[in-house]
Amino acid sequence: MNYRQRRRLVVAAASVITFAIFALDLWSPLQGAVAVLYIIVILLVAQISTRRAVLLTGAGCGLLTMIAFAFDHMGDPFGSVTVRFGVSLVAISAATLLSMRDRSARTTLAEQARLLELSHDTVIIRDSNDDIIYWNEGAQALYGWSRDEALGRSCDGLLHSDFPVEEVRSALEQEGHWSGELTRARRDGTRIVLASRWLLRRDPEGNAIGVIESSADVTEQKRADAERQRSEQRYKSIFNGAAFAMWEADWTELHSHICNNVSPGVDLADWLVDHPETLRESLARVCVRDVNSAAISLFGAPAREALLGNSTLARVPPGSEAQFANLLAALIGGADMIEYEVRYVALSGRPVDALLRVRQLPGAEPWSRVLVMALDVTERNEARARLEKTSAELAHAARISTLGQLTASIAHEVNQPLSAIITYGKSAKRWLSRSEPDMVEAINCLDHIVSNGSRAADVITRARTLAKRGQVEMEKVDLGKLIVESLALIEREARQNRIVMRVTNSGEDVLVMGDRVQIQQVLVNLAINAIQAMRDVDDRPRELHIGFEVVADATVRVNVRDTGSGISGDPAQIFEPFVTTKREGMGMGLSICRTIIEAQAGRIYAVNNADHGATISFTLPVLAAEMRQ
Ligand code: ADP
């Protein structure tokens, strides 16, 4: 039966009873005694109605009593009837007032009970036997047992509670309440952790009659706490065990100092560089909370305490402000993590170069936990500086040696055309001093003087260019043509030594990209070496054969082959500087040839021929077809 139906029933019953009492009062011979029964009506109405309705009912009942009295006994002398009438009225009034009070007390209780229902926490009331006598909706939702299933059951039997029994008992006994954590099983068997508050219930005499408890599920929170604790422990063990320096600092004051001093919109990094005093003041506000042992040694501190609380970051040597300004600006600008190389001053005064990685730890108050990882790169930087110094020294030494080579090269290269010029000059003089001067021969000699002179001038020009710029001059070179031109320069030498010179090629024009004068220098060098190697050969033809062919990888190979003495010893050795078997030799020619060829992406090597003499070969890259035009 719902509330409305119950209410209707009660109203009907109250009406019937009222009518019956009124009838009895009016017509029965009981003379007013019946009116007391109106109390039943009032109590009935009080069950289901408001205080106002109770008041109206009481007033109505009093009125009916008075009507019945007036009807039956008006004018009767004062006697027992009048007393009964008075008693009835008092009883009705008292019942009305008490019912009204009871009504409001019950309203308050109902509201409180409703509040308990509304609570998300579980509210359970137990009697002195631990049997459940109240079970709110929160309990129903959390434990999975409905109210009907839970009421009357032993709380521990139902929920398999695990809690410090003794502690709870003594707290309840002594203080009347207990709060703490306990674990319980839900209906599906899963165990949950609850933050619980228990209150001892007492009867008016002060005897314990059970417990009222309110609990909240903190399983998830506990799990998150444990997880956070585990992460913190993991972090701590990494922090303490790391081989590189780590420290954790509070940047709250640094951040607020910068925010208070810098107006929004300015370029923070530039501003801090322009205001080094603010930068230093800000850095001095950093408070180091924790450091690992690597950080202690990085800063040369005697103990952890020497760094804690201090501002490690304030130890910035002059000149390093810009790096710190950039670092701060980037972090304050919202960078999640930042990496910078900075210079600190250790407590010992030693400058320390450190590669810093700075980031705010997540889950903490902004700027309150900033983690700095620092890799000590001082040694690396010192090694780098040493290396740079050594390289500079080496470069200097190389320059000196190149200059030496260059001088030797000039001497070597110019020597040959100069002797040719002298020889041709003498010949020309002889041709002209004849009784009948041979003009043709004299002109021929002069031509040779001019070409040898230009060659010497070219060598010197190129040597100067090399000395100035250290670069080769690349141009398209027709290799076949260049070989013929080069042999023309040593034609006389060859003739004098009775050497037959031959040039062979695969029939096609081969273009290379290179330095014409330098390649010519190589060709002349190799040819003169070959001529010199054949000077003492008498038992076979003295042949100098220069051939070239395009081989794999778009390169051309030039072979300078002679029928001379061959190379004594390791053929690779002859390219080393100062290796010579000649009395007047310098041992520089082939070393310079190698430098020239390698500078033009080629290779040079020597082999002894199977029969007689040696072949010196070099390769050069062939000009790609599309670049030939
Ligand atoms: P130099 O000609 O001043 O000795 P080079 O560097 O030109 O210097 O030559 C180094 C040495 O290599 C020569 O002294 C010689 O012994 C050897 N050599 C070079 N070319 C030949 C060759 N075609 N046949 C035999 N030996 C050679």
XYZ file of C-alpha atoms and ligand atoms in Angstrom:
656
model
C 0.000 0.000 0.000
C 1.476 3.325 -0.972
C 1.471 6.497 1.054
C -1.590 8.021 -0.642
C -3.668 4.890 -0.153
C -2.566 4.655 3.455
C -3.436 8.277 3.969
C -6.859 7.836 2.454
C -7.500 4.829 4.658
C -6.390 6.662 7.790
C -8.568 9.684 6.958
C -11.549 7.407 6.399
C -10.928 5.532 9.643
C -10.469 8.798 11.564
C -13.711 10.176 10.137
C -15.658 7.050 11.063
C -14.201 7.007 14.569
C -14.922 10.716 15.028
C -18.480 10.239 13.964
C -18.879 7.219 16.276
C -17.401 9.078 19.252
C -19.570 12.106 18.584
C -22.662 9.914 18.373
C -21.785 8.054 21.532
C -20.995 11.325 23.306
C -24.281 12.804 22.202
C -26.625 9.952 22.843
C -24.912 7.510 25.218
C -25.567 7.776 28.909
C -21.791 7.991 29.542
C -22.087 11.717 30.129
C -18.914 13.164 28.516
C -16.528 10.342 29.336
C -16.452 9.260 25.670
C -14.895 12.524 24.466
C -11.513 11.380 25.738
C -11.549 8.844 22.893
C -10.985 11.714 20.416
C -7.359 11.228 21.364
C -7.410 8.125 19.115
C -8.453 10.305 16.181
C -5.731 12.828 16.873
C -3.074 10.097 17.143
C -4.316 8.531 13.913
C -4.161 11.817 12.023
C -0.731 12.561 13.495
C 0.534 9.392 11.803
C -0.024 10.655 8.316
C -0.619 14.403 8.373
C 1.169 17.632 8.916
C 1.317 19.572 12.159
C -1.340 21.912 10.824
C -3.689 19.017 10.116
C -3.064 17.681 13.633
C -3.888 21.106 15.063
C -7.082 21.362 13.019
C -8.081 17.833 14.007
C -7.497 18.655 17.690
C -9.531 21.852 17.378
C -12.300 19.955 15.573
C -12.414 17.271 18.256
C -12.555 19.944 20.996
C -15.400 21.670 19.146
C -17.387 18.420 18.797
C -16.855 17.766 22.516
C -18.193 21.216 23.305
C -21.196 20.786 20.959
C -22.069 17.459 22.598
C -21.699 19.012 26.061
C -23.787 22.015 25.135
C -26.441 19.812 23.631
C -26.693 17.427 26.587
C -25.719 19.384 29.637
C -26.027 23.079 28.993
C -27.541 24.625 32.063
C -26.714 21.640 34.284
C -25.276 22.670 37.576
C -21.477 22.313 37.962
C -20.743 18.713 38.767
C -18.919 15.588 37.658
C -20.139 15.949 34.058
C -18.601 19.371 33.822
C -15.353 17.978 35.286
C -15.308 15.124 32.727
C -15.969 17.698 29.988
C -13.005 19.736 31.232
C -10.760 16.670 31.520
C -11.722 15.632 27.981
C -10.822 19.067 26.624
C -7.480 19.043 28.485
C -6.742 15.509 27.232
C -7.603 16.504 23.644
C -5.422 19.618 23.899
C -2.518 17.687 25.438
C -2.778 14.936 22.811
C -2.838 17.568 20.047
C 0.204 19.363 21.361
C 2.196 16.172 21.980
C 1.285 14.815 18.553
C 2.364 18.042 16.961
C 5.705 17.837 18.730
C 6.099 14.211 17.863
C 5.183 15.059 14.307
C 7.931 17.684 14.021
C 10.444 15.381 15.712
C 9.556 12.659 13.260
C 9.832 15.113 10.350
C 13.337 16.024 11.468
C 14.244 12.377 11.834
C 12.824 11.570 8.437
C 14.823 14.376 6.916
C 17.942 13.109 8.624
C 17.236 9.603 7.437
C 16.755 10.983 3.951
C 20.062 12.755 4.242
C 21.659 9.454 5.156
C 20.082 7.990 2.061
C 21.368 10.781 -0.074
C 24.897 10.329 1.174
C 27.318 8.702 -1.262
C 29.115 7.258 1.704
C 27.885 4.034 3.199
C 25.915 4.445 6.438
C 25.357 1.308 8.471
C 23.785 1.113 11.907
C 24.453 -1.986 13.938
C 22.984 -3.144 17.194
C 24.956 -4.462 20.132
C 25.101 -7.935 18.487
C 26.707 -6.456 15.382
C 23.505 -7.134 13.458
C 22.706 -4.575 10.793
C 19.618 -2.503 11.555
C 20.119 0.270 9.013
C 21.720 0.064 5.535
C 21.606 3.105 3.293
C 21.632 3.278 -0.481
C 25.330 4.122 -0.489
C 26.007 0.803 1.284
C 23.739 -0.965 -1.163
C 25.625 0.520 -4.139
C 29.086 -0.099 -2.753
C 28.806 -3.555 -1.226
C 26.292 -4.944 -3.689
C 23.886 -6.256 -1.048
C 20.321 -4.876 -1.090
C 18.772 -3.442 2.064
C 16.496 -6.468 2.507
C 19.451 -8.821 2.176
C 21.589 -6.889 4.623
C 19.155 -6.006 7.412
C 19.363 -8.433 10.324
C 22.658 -9.978 9.091
C 25.857 -9.793 11.139
C 27.956 -7.032 9.683
C 31.242 -8.935 9.881
C 29.616 -12.101 8.596
C 28.353 -10.216 5.572
C 31.330 -8.016 4.773
C 34.315 -9.984 6.177
C 35.786 -6.855 7.686
C 39.465 -6.627 8.459
C 40.352 -3.950 10.958
C 42.425 -3.456 14.109
C 39.867 -4.967 16.485
C 41.613 -4.043 19.719
C 42.324 -0.479 18.671
C 38.715 0.016 17.607
C 37.326 -1.517 20.782
C 39.398 0.640 23.094
C 38.742 3.808 21.062
C 35.000 3.191 21.203
C 35.130 2.439 24.884
C 37.226 5.415 25.821
C 36.244 8.085 23.331
C 32.991 6.814 21.934
C 34.217 6.997 18.363
C 36.900 5.626 16.069
C 38.094 6.556 12.632
C 40.542 4.724 10.461
C 40.939 2.378 7.540
C 39.531 -1.080 7.135
C 39.104 -3.536 4.316
C 35.930 -5.383 3.456
C 34.680 -7.764 0.820
C 32.008 -6.735 -1.633
C 29.323 -9.126 -2.710
C 31.414 -10.215 -5.740
C 34.338 -11.043 -3.412
C 36.583 -8.107 -4.384
C 38.181 -6.495 -1.374
C 37.991 -2.766 -0.969
C 39.649 -0.264 1.311
C 37.404 2.087 3.274
C 38.028 5.205 5.259
C 35.589 4.662 8.091
C 34.208 6.599 11.041
C 32.416 4.735 13.818
C 30.241 6.248 16.524
C 29.107 4.309 19.604
C 25.322 4.339 20.119
C 24.126 4.573 23.702
C 20.703 4.238 25.303
C 19.464 6.952 27.686
C 21.186 5.119 30.511
C 24.490 5.339 28.688
C 24.725 1.643 27.797
C 26.302 0.787 24.447
C 23.654 -0.402 22.063
C 25.601 -0.679 18.853
C 27.532 1.383 16.360
C 26.653 3.821 13.615
C 29.305 3.954 10.940
C 29.937 5.944 7.837
C 32.540 4.782 5.357
C 33.917 5.918 2.008
C 35.603 3.763 -0.608
C 39.251 4.829 -0.906
C 40.513 1.797 -2.827
C 41.240 3.794 -5.983
C 42.826 6.597 -4.047
C 44.990 4.122 -2.115
C 46.028 2.455 -5.348
C 46.913 5.846 -6.874
C 48.781 6.772 -3.685
C 50.706 3.502 -3.779
C 51.461 4.011 -7.465
C 52.622 7.552 -6.773
C 54.762 6.270 -3.942
C 56.248 3.576 -6.153
C 57.020 6.129 -8.899
C 58.536 8.410 -6.310
C 60.677 5.527 -5.037
C 61.707 4.608 -8.586
C 62.507 8.250 -9.262
C 64.494 8.466 -6.031
C 66.518 5.355 -6.820
C 67.303 6.672 -10.320
C 68.033 10.063 -8.822
C 70.426 8.729 -6.234
C 72.034 6.083 -8.414
C 72.528 8.142 -11.572
C 76.096 8.460 -12.753
C 75.416 12.017 -13.853
C 74.584 14.943 -11.619
C 70.940 15.533 -10.759
C 69.358 18.002 -8.447
C 65.848 19.030 -7.655
C 65.060 22.611 -6.904
C 62.179 24.898 -6.043
C 61.877 27.641 -8.619
C 58.700 29.218 -7.261
C 60.442 32.352 -6.064
C 62.624 32.594 -9.142
C 59.523 32.462 -11.300
C 57.620 35.073 -9.321
C 60.675 37.345 -9.172
C 60.991 37.274 -12.939
C 57.252 37.749 -13.428
C 57.258 40.735 -11.047
C 60.165 42.413 -12.784
C 59.547 41.733 -16.420
C 56.631 43.331 -18.185
C 54.670 40.966 -20.381
C 55.404 40.977 -24.078
C 59.140 41.627 -23.891
C 61.641 39.116 -25.188
C 62.596 37.539 -21.899
C 65.977 36.171 -22.977
C 67.108 39.539 -24.363
C 65.713 41.360 -21.372
C 67.568 39.133 -18.916
C 70.804 39.559 -20.828
C 70.309 43.335 -20.631
C 69.521 43.099 -16.899
C 72.136 40.710 -15.525
C 71.503 41.870 -11.973
C 67.854 40.710 -12.174
C 69.020 37.460 -13.725
C 71.403 36.874 -10.841
C 68.827 37.902 -8.241
C 66.340 35.517 -9.815
C 68.811 32.659 -9.939
C 69.728 33.302 -6.317
C 66.087 32.587 -5.417
C 66.317 28.996 -6.568
C 66.244 26.672 -3.605
C 67.924 23.296 -4.049
C 65.896 20.581 -2.305
C 67.830 17.445 -3.146
C 71.063 16.514 -4.871
C 72.614 13.198 -5.834
C 76.196 12.213 -5.192
C 77.294 12.968 -8.767
C 76.040 16.535 -8.258
C 78.011 16.767 -5.037
C 81.206 15.902 -6.881
C 80.276 18.097 -9.863
C 80.137 21.122 -7.594
C 83.078 19.941 -5.514
C 80.945 20.140 -2.378
C 82.180 18.513 0.841
C 78.696 17.141 1.595
C 75.103 17.218 0.417
C 74.252 19.869 2.996
C 76.629 22.338 1.363
C 74.316 22.452 -1.637
C 70.875 21.973 -0.074
C 68.888 25.147 0.386
C 71.459 27.095 -1.577
C 71.006 28.329 -5.029
C 73.316 26.196 -7.100
C 72.164 28.045 -10.169
C 73.423 31.343 -8.830
C 76.991 30.194 -9.270
C 77.169 31.588 -12.793
C 80.548 32.880 -13.905
C 80.584 36.207 -15.731
C 80.076 35.710 -19.436
C 77.671 32.807 -19.074
C 74.582 34.936 -18.442
C 73.289 34.567 -21.982
C 73.018 30.782 -21.714
C 71.148 31.026 -18.423
C 68.901 33.765 -19.812
C 68.030 31.577 -22.791
C 67.454 28.598 -20.539
C 65.099 30.495 -18.228
C 63.282 32.192 -21.086
C 62.684 28.870 -22.808
C 61.368 27.199 -19.656
C 59.186 30.118 -18.617
C 58.012 30.352 -22.214
C 56.447 26.922 -21.758
C 59.097 24.527 -23.053
C 58.517 21.149 -21.503
C 62.153 20.240 -21.346
C 65.192 22.217 -22.242
C 68.791 21.342 -22.950
C 71.613 23.845 -22.637
C 75.329 23.856 -22.115
C 76.252 26.255 -19.348
C 79.221 27.074 -17.207
C 79.092 26.987 -13.419
C 81.629 27.788 -10.796
C 82.164 24.842 -8.477
C 82.498 25.507 -4.759
C 86.239 25.066 -5.225
C 86.165 27.917 -7.747
C 86.838 25.577 -10.664
C 84.761 26.390 -13.753
C 82.516 23.489 -14.682
C 80.971 23.054 -18.104
C 77.722 21.157 -17.854
C 75.183 20.075 -20.384
C 71.928 20.771 -18.557
C 68.599 19.142 -19.133
C 65.912 20.904 -17.144
C 62.259 20.001 -16.738
C 59.443 20.530 -14.306
C 58.340 17.370 -12.570
C 54.733 16.566 -13.414
C 52.069 16.416 -10.710
C 53.627 19.059 -8.482
C 52.792 22.713 -7.881
C 54.080 24.769 -10.830
C 57.796 25.566 -10.473
C 57.995 23.839 -7.099
C 59.832 20.782 -8.388
C 62.274 21.441 -11.168
C 64.608 18.602 -12.018
C 68.007 19.444 -13.422
C 70.194 16.774 -14.971
C 73.735 17.803 -15.701
C 76.358 16.031 -17.711
C 79.856 17.209 -16.862
C 81.408 18.088 -20.207
C 84.356 19.987 -18.777
C 86.828 17.255 -19.706
C 85.289 16.842 -23.135
C 85.541 20.593 -23.734
C 89.104 20.656 -22.487
C 89.973 17.722 -24.754
C 88.247 19.504 -27.610
C 90.211 22.669 -26.887
C 93.426 20.636 -26.774
C 92.491 18.992 -30.047
C 91.729 22.345 -31.639
C 95.070 23.663 -30.460
C 96.852 20.592 -31.789
C 94.971 20.875 -35.088
C 95.996 24.493 -35.376
C 99.582 23.524 -34.688
C 99.334 20.700 -37.183
C 97.810 22.977 -39.758
C 100.660 25.395 -39.159
C 103.183 22.608 -39.488
C 101.419 21.364 -42.629
C 101.546 24.863 -44.067
C 105.227 25.050 -43.400
C 105.792 21.626 -44.926
C 103.588 22.506 -47.911
C 105.612 25.637 -48.397
C 108.736 23.528 -48.245
C 107.230 21.120 -50.766
C 106.164 24.029 -52.888
C 109.644 25.494 -52.904
C 111.104 22.119 -53.736
C 108.439 21.636 -56.404
C 109.200 25.001 -57.980
C 112.880 24.279 -57.916
C 112.287 20.857 -59.409
C 109.812 21.931 -62.070
C 111.557 25.097 -63.090
C 114.948 23.494 -63.195
C 114.148 21.383 -66.231
C 112.703 24.156 -68.499
C 115.525 26.456 -67.386
C 118.176 23.967 -68.459
C 116.235 23.477 -71.706
C 116.158 27.253 -72.251
C 119.906 27.484 -71.663
C 120.592 24.606 -74.007
C 118.251 25.993 -76.722
C 119.764 29.454 -76.208
C 123.277 28.086 -76.741
C 122.114 26.182 -79.833
C 120.412 29.281 -81.250
C 123.639 31.232 -80.669
C 125.598 28.549 -82.492
C 123.124 28.510 -85.415
C 123.318 32.278 -85.669
C 127.094 32.544 -85.310
C 127.740 30.333 -88.311
C 129.178 31.996 -91.360
C 125.819 31.347 -92.916
C 123.379 31.637 -90.071
C 120.645 28.940 -90.135
C 117.624 31.036 -89.401
C 115.193 28.114 -89.434
C 117.088 26.215 -86.733
C 117.597 29.415 -84.763
C 113.843 30.169 -84.893
C 113.121 26.558 -83.858
C 115.445 27.012 -80.881
C 113.781 30.295 -80.004
C 110.336 28.607 -80.175
C 111.572 26.015 -77.692
C 112.972 28.761 -75.481
C 109.612 30.518 -75.529
C 107.572 27.372 -74.773
C 109.935 26.235 -72.014
C 109.950 29.770 -70.621
C 106.134 29.840 -70.625
C 106.091 26.441 -68.913
C 108.376 27.715 -66.183
C 106.251 30.837 -65.836
C 103.100 28.677 -65.681
C 104.613 26.542 -62.955
C 105.476 29.606 -60.931
C 102.080 31.209 -61.496
C 100.330 28.018 -60.431
C 102.611 27.638 -57.446
C 101.747 31.177 -56.397
C 98.062 30.510 -56.885
C 98.384 27.390 -54.780
C 100.206 29.285 -52.084
C 97.585 32.006 -52.115
C 94.379 30.028 -52.340
C 95.406 26.454 -51.850
C 92.982 25.501 -54.577
C 93.331 23.860 -57.935
C 91.853 25.446 -61.002
C 89.475 23.019 -62.624
C 88.768 23.194 -66.327
C 87.877 20.905 -69.193
C 91.052 19.264 -70.426
C 91.464 17.250 -73.616
C 93.800 14.585 -72.304
C 95.177 13.395 -75.678
C 96.076 16.946 -76.671
C 97.654 17.668 -73.309
C 99.863 14.544 -73.569
C 101.120 15.576 -77.003
C 101.825 19.126 -75.771
C 103.660 17.794 -72.734
C 105.840 15.455 -74.763
C 106.773 18.363 -77.015
C 108.290 20.045 -73.989
C 110.684 17.149 -73.420
C 111.230 16.302 -77.017
C 114.825 17.517 -76.972
C 115.670 15.596 -73.831
C 114.231 12.476 -75.410
C 116.114 13.024 -78.583
C 119.381 13.604 -76.790
C 118.917 10.351 -74.936
C 117.865 8.466 -78.062
C 114.492 7.676 -76.722
C 111.544 6.811 -78.903
C 108.320 8.345 -77.638
C 104.913 6.928 -78.557
C 101.426 7.919 -77.648
C 98.528 5.516 -77.999
C 94.898 5.898 -77.120
C 91.675 4.023 -77.546
C 90.742 6.303 -80.417
C 88.266 8.577 -78.730
C 88.732 12.046 -77.297
C 88.862 11.898 -73.550
C 87.902 15.006 -71.621
C 88.728 15.285 -67.973
C 87.917 17.987 -65.468
C 91.176 19.045 -63.899
C 93.956 21.541 -63.585
C 95.705 21.654 -66.959
C 99.073 22.899 -65.726
C 99.188 20.446 -62.858
C 98.312 17.462 -65.055
C 100.979 18.589 -67.476
C 103.394 18.847 -64.586
C 102.627 15.218 -63.699
C 103.025 14.034 -67.286
C 106.353 15.838 -67.739
C 107.574 14.545 -64.407
C 106.745 10.952 -65.225
C 108.240 11.230 -68.697
C 111.500 12.728 -67.409
C 111.744 10.016 -64.727
C 111.244 7.426 -67.470
C 113.916 9.047 -69.639
C 116.306 9.110 -66.711
C 115.561 5.450 -65.961
C 116.496 4.507 -69.560
C 119.749 6.500 -69.774
C 121.931 3.526 -69.084
C 120.003 1.026 -71.190
C 122.003 -0.121 -74.143
C 120.869 -3.674 -74.744
C 117.317 -2.872 -75.855
C 115.345 -0.097 -77.463
C 114.744 2.900 -75.195
C 111.013 3.365 -75.489
C 108.708 5.775 -73.698
C 105.129 4.836 -74.271
C 102.246 6.921 -73.005
C 98.837 5.332 -73.408
C 95.454 6.151 -71.982
C 92.137 4.347 -71.864
C 88.782 4.857 -70.228
C 88.266 2.227 -67.568
C 85.477 1.429 -65.129
C 83.727 4.037 -62.940
C 84.064 6.784 -65.545
C 87.768 7.201 -65.056
C 90.597 7.392 -67.490
C 93.874 5.650 -66.775
C 97.113 7.045 -68.144
C 100.086 4.640 -68.294
C 103.619 5.959 -68.651
C 105.670 2.930 -69.564
C 109.408 2.715 -70.125
C 111.972 0.072 -70.850
C 114.405 1.329 -68.226
C 116.018 -0.132 -65.147
C 112.773 -0.702 -63.278
C 112.077 0.322 -59.707
C 114.360 -1.097 -57.083
C 112.527 -1.969 -53.919
C 108.842 -1.427 -53.136
C 107.207 0.524 -56.014
C 104.779 2.180 -53.572
C 107.732 3.758 -51.755
C 108.777 5.987 -54.636
C 105.770 8.286 -53.983
C 107.027 9.127 -50.534
C 108.812 12.476 -50.235
C 112.623 12.524 -50.365
C 112.877 8.982 -51.737
C 115.434 9.116 -54.490
C 118.076 6.930 -56.058
C 119.629 9.770 -58.052
C 122.679 11.668 -57.002
C 121.222 14.992 -57.983
C 117.666 13.921 -57.158
C 115.403 15.504 -54.527
C 112.844 12.736 -54.250
C 109.995 15.265 -54.442
C 108.682 14.790 -57.990
C 106.487 11.733 -57.460
C 105.314 12.901 -54.071
C 104.080 16.112 -55.681
C 102.521 14.090 -58.531
C 100.616 12.055 -55.985
C 99.377 15.206 -54.206
C 98.222 16.681 -57.519
C 96.454 13.545 -58.719
C 94.750 12.851 -55.394
C 93.591 16.480 -55.211
C 91.817 15.819 -58.508
C 90.128 12.675 -57.215
C 92.565 10.326 -58.928
C 95.043 7.663 -57.928
C 98.671 7.103 -58.863
C 100.679 3.910 -58.586
C 103.724 2.155 -60.028
C 104.539 -1.390 -61.125
C 107.571 -2.995 -62.607
C 106.938 -4.407 -66.079
C 107.124 -8.131 -66.630
C 110.060 -7.756 -69.049
C 111.907 -4.475 -68.520
C 111.330 -1.129 -66.988
C 108.408 0.233 -65.036
C 104.950 1.653 -65.655
C 103.648 4.567 -63.632
C 99.876 4.917 -63.970
C 97.428 7.518 -62.795
C 93.681 7.855 -63.082
C 91.419 10.871 -63.384
C 87.636 11.176 -63.482
C 86.269 11.483 -67.012
C 84.005 14.445 -67.640
C 80.379 13.345 -67.622
C 78.791 13.333 -71.089
C 76.262 16.050 -70.180
C 79.103 18.380 -69.153
C 81.107 17.967 -72.306
C 79.435 20.836 -74.149
P 113.759 12.262 -58.114
O 113.445 12.143 -59.576
O 114.198 13.586 -57.694
O 114.539 11.151 -57.585
P 111.050 11.364 -57.884
O 110.079 11.451 -56.770
O 110.565 11.838 -59.167
O 112.350 12.083 -57.395
O 111.460 9.854 -58.013
C 111.781 9.110 -56.879
C 112.507 7.854 -57.244
O 111.653 6.918 -57.877
C 113.617 8.035 -58.238
O 114.824 8.457 -57.630
C 113.740 6.648 -58.833
O 114.584 5.838 -58.053
C 112.355 6.111 -58.780
N 111.684 6.174 -60.097
C 110.820 7.081 -60.520
N 110.389 6.833 -61.769
C 110.993 5.710 -62.146
C 111.002 4.925 -63.358
N 110.259 5.235 -64.432
N 111.776 3.796 -63.370
C 112.518 3.458 -62.317
N 112.580 4.154 -61.154
C 111.836 5.279 -61.082
